[in-house]
PDB file of C-alpha atoms in Angstrom:
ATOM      1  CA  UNK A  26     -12.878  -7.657  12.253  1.00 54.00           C
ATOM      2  CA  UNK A  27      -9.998  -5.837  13.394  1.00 79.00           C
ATOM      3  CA  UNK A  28      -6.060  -5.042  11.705  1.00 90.00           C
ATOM      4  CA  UNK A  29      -4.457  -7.971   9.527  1.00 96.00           C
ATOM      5  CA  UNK A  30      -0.507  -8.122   9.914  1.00 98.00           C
ATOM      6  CA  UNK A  31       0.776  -8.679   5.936  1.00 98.00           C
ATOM      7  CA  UNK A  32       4.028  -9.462   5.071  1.00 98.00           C
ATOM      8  CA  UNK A  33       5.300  -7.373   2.335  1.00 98.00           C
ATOM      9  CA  UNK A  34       8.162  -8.986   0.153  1.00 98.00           C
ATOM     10  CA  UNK A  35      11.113  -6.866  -2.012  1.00 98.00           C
ATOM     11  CA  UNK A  36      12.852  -9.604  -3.191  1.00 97.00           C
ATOM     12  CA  UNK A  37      14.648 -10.964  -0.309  1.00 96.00           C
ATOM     13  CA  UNK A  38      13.687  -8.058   2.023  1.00 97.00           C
ATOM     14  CA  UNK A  39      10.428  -8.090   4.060  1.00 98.00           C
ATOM     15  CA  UNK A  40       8.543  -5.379   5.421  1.00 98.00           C
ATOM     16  CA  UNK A  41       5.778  -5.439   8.081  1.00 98.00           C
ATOM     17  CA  UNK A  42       2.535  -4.356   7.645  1.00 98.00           C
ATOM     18  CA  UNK A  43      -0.989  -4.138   8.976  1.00 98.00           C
ATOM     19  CA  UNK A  44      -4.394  -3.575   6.801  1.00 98.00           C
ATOM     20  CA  UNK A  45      -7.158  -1.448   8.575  1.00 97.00           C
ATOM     21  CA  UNK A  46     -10.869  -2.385   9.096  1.00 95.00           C
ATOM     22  CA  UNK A  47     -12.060  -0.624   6.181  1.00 96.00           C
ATOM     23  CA  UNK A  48     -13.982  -2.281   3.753  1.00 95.00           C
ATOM     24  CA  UNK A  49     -11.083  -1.852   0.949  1.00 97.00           C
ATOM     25  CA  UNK A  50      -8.711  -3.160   3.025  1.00 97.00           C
ATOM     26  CA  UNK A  51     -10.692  -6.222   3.977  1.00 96.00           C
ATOM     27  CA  UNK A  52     -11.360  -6.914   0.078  1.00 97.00           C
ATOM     28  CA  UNK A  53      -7.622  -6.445  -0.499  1.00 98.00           C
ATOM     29  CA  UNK A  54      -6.528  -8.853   2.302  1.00 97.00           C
ATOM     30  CA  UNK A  55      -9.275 -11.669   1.150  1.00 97.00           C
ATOM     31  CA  UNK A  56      -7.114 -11.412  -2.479  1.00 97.00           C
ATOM     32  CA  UNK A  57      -3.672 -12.226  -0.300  1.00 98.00           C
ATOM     33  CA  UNK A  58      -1.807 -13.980  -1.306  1.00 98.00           C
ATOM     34  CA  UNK A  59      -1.159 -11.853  -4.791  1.00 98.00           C
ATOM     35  CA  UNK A  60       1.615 -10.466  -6.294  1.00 98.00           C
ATOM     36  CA  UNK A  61       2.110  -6.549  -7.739  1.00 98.00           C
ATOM     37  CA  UNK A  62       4.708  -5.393  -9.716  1.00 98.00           C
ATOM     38  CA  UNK A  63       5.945  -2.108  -7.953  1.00 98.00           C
ATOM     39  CA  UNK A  64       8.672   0.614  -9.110  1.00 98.00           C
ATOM     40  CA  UNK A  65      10.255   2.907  -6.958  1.00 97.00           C
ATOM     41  CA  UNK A  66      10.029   6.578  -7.120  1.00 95.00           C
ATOM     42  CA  UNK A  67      12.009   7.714  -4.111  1.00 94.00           C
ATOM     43  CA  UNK A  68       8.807   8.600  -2.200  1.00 96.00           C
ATOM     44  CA  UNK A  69       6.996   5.300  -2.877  1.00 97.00           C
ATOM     45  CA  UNK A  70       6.610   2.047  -4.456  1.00 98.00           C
ATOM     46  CA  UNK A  71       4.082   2.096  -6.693  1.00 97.00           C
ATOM     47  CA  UNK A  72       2.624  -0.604  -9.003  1.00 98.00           C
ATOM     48  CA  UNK A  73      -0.946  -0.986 -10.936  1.00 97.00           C
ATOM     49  CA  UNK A  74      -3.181  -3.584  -9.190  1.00 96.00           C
ATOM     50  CA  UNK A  75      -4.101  -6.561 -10.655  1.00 94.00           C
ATOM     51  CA  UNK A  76      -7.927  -6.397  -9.607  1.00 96.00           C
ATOM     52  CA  UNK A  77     -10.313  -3.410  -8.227  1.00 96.00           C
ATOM     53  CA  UNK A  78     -11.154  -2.826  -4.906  1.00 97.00           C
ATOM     54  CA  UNK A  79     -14.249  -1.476  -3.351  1.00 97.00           C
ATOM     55  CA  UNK A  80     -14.352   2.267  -1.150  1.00 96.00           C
ATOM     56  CA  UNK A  81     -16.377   4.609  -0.490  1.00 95.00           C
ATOM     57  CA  UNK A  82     -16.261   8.180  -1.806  1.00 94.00           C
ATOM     58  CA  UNK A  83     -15.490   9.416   2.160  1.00 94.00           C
ATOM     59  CA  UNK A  84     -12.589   7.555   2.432  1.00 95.00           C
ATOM     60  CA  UNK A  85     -10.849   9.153  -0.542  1.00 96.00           C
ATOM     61  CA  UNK A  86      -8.276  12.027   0.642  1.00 96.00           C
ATOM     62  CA  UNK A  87      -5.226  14.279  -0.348  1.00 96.00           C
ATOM     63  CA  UNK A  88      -2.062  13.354   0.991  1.00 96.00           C
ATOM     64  CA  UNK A  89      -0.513  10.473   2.899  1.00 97.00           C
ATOM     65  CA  UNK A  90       1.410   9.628   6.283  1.00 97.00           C
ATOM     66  CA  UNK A  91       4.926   8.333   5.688  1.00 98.00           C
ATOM     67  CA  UNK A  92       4.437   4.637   5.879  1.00 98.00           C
ATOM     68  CA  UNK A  93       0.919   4.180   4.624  1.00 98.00           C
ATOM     69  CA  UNK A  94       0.120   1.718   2.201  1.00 98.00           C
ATOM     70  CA  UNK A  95      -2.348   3.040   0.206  1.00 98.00           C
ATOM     71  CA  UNK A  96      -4.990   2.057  -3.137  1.00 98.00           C
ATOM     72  CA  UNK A  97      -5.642   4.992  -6.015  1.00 97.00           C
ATOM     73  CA  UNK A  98      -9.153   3.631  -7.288  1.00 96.00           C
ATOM     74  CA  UNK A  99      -9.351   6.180 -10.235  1.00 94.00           C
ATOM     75  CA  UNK A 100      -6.159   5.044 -11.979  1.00 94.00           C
ATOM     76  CA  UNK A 101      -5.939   1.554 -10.247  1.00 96.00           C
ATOM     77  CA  UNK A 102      -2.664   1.795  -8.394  1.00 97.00           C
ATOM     78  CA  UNK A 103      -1.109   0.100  -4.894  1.00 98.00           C
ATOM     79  CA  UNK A 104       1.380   2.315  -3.585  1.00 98.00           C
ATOM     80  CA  UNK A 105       3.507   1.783  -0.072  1.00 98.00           C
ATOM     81  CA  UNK A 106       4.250   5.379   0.478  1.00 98.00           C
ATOM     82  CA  UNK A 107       7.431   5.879   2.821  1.00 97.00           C
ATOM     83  CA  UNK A 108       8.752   9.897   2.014  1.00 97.00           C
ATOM     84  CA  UNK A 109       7.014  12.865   0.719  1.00 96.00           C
ATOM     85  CA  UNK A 110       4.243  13.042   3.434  1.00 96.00           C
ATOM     86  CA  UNK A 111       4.487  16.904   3.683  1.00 96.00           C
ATOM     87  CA  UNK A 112       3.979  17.933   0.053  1.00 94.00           C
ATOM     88  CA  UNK A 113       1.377  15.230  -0.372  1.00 96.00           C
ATOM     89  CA  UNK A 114      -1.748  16.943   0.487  1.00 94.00           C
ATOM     90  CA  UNK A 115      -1.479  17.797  -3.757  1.00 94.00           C
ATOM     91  CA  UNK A 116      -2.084  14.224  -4.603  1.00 93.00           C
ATOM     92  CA  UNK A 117      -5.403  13.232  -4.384  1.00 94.00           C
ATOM     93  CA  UNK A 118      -7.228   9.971  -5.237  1.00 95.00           C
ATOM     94  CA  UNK A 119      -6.061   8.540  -2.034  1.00 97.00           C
ATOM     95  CA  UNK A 120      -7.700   5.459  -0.053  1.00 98.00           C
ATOM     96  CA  UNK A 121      -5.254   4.525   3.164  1.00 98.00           C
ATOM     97  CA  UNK A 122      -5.588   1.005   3.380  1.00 98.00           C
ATOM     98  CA  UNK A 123      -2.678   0.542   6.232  1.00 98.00           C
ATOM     99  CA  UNK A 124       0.311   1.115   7.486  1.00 98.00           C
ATOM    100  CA  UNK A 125       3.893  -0.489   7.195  1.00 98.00           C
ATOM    101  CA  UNK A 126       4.991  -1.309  10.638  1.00 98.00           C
ATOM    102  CA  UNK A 127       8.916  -1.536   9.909  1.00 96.00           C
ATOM    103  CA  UNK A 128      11.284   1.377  10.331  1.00 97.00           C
ATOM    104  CA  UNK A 129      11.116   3.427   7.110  1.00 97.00           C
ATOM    105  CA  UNK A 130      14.620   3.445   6.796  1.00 97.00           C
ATOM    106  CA  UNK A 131      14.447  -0.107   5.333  1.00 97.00           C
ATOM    107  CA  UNK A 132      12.313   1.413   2.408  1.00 97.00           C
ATOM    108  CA  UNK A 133      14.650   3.743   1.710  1.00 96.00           C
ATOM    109  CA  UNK A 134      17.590   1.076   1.049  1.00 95.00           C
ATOM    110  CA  UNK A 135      15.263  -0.052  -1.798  1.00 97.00           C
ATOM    111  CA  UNK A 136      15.650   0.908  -5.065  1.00 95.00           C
ATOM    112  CA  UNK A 137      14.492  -0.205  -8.148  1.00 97.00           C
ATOM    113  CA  UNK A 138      11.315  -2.438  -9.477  1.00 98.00           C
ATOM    114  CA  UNK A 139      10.142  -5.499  -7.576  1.00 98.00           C
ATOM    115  CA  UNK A 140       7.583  -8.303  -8.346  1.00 98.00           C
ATOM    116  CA  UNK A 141       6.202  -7.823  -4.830  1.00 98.00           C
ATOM    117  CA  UNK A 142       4.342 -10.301  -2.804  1.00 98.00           C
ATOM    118  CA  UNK A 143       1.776  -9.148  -0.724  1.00 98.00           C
ATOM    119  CA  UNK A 144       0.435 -12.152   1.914  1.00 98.00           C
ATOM    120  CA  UNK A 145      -1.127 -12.314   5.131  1.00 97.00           C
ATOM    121  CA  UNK A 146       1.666 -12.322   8.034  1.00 96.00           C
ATOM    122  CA  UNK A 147       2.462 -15.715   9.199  1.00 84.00           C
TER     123      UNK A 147
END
């Protein structure tokens, strides 16, 4: 299997994305469509999942890329990460599931929270 291209929706905005070939990423995209509500923190989007996802303990890391969409298994949370990228080798808990595929810049003229729609690109 190779990348998936999903379709991220803020309300009337969408944002491009593609989900690796890891095996958490594959179980996420087989839940698509699904819907997550997210809140944004300046840095990210963040929002607890509304199911678990399989990884394995080598694919857990510190830190992020700007842009990565990424699953916390320990405290169940989706994030699409878009700022912060050089402070974030403190957060760990980290699974990178993809990558957003839009400029940034349209994440950062979001604000607020966001019953966000998460589907396979069409």
């Amino acid at each position: 299997m190779s990348e998936i291209s999903i379709t991220l929706h803020f309300g009337d905005t969408p944002v491009s994305g593609v989900l690796n070939d890891t095996e958490t990423a594959r179980a996420f995209a087989r839940e698509l469509p699904c819907r997550i509500r997210v809140s944004g923190t300046g840095v990210d989007f963040c929002g607890q999942m509304p199911f678990k996802l399989p990884y394995r303990a080598e694919q857990v890391q510190h830190g992020w890329k700007n842009g990565s969409i990424n699953y916390n298994p320990g405290g169940g949370w989706f994030a699409v990460l878009f700022d912060g990228e050089e402070g974030s080798h403190r957060y760990g808990d980290q699974v990178n599931m993809g990558q957003v595929t839009c400029p940034l810049e349209v994440l950062h003229g979001l604000s607020g929270s966001y019953e966000l729609l998460v589907e396979k690109a069409k």
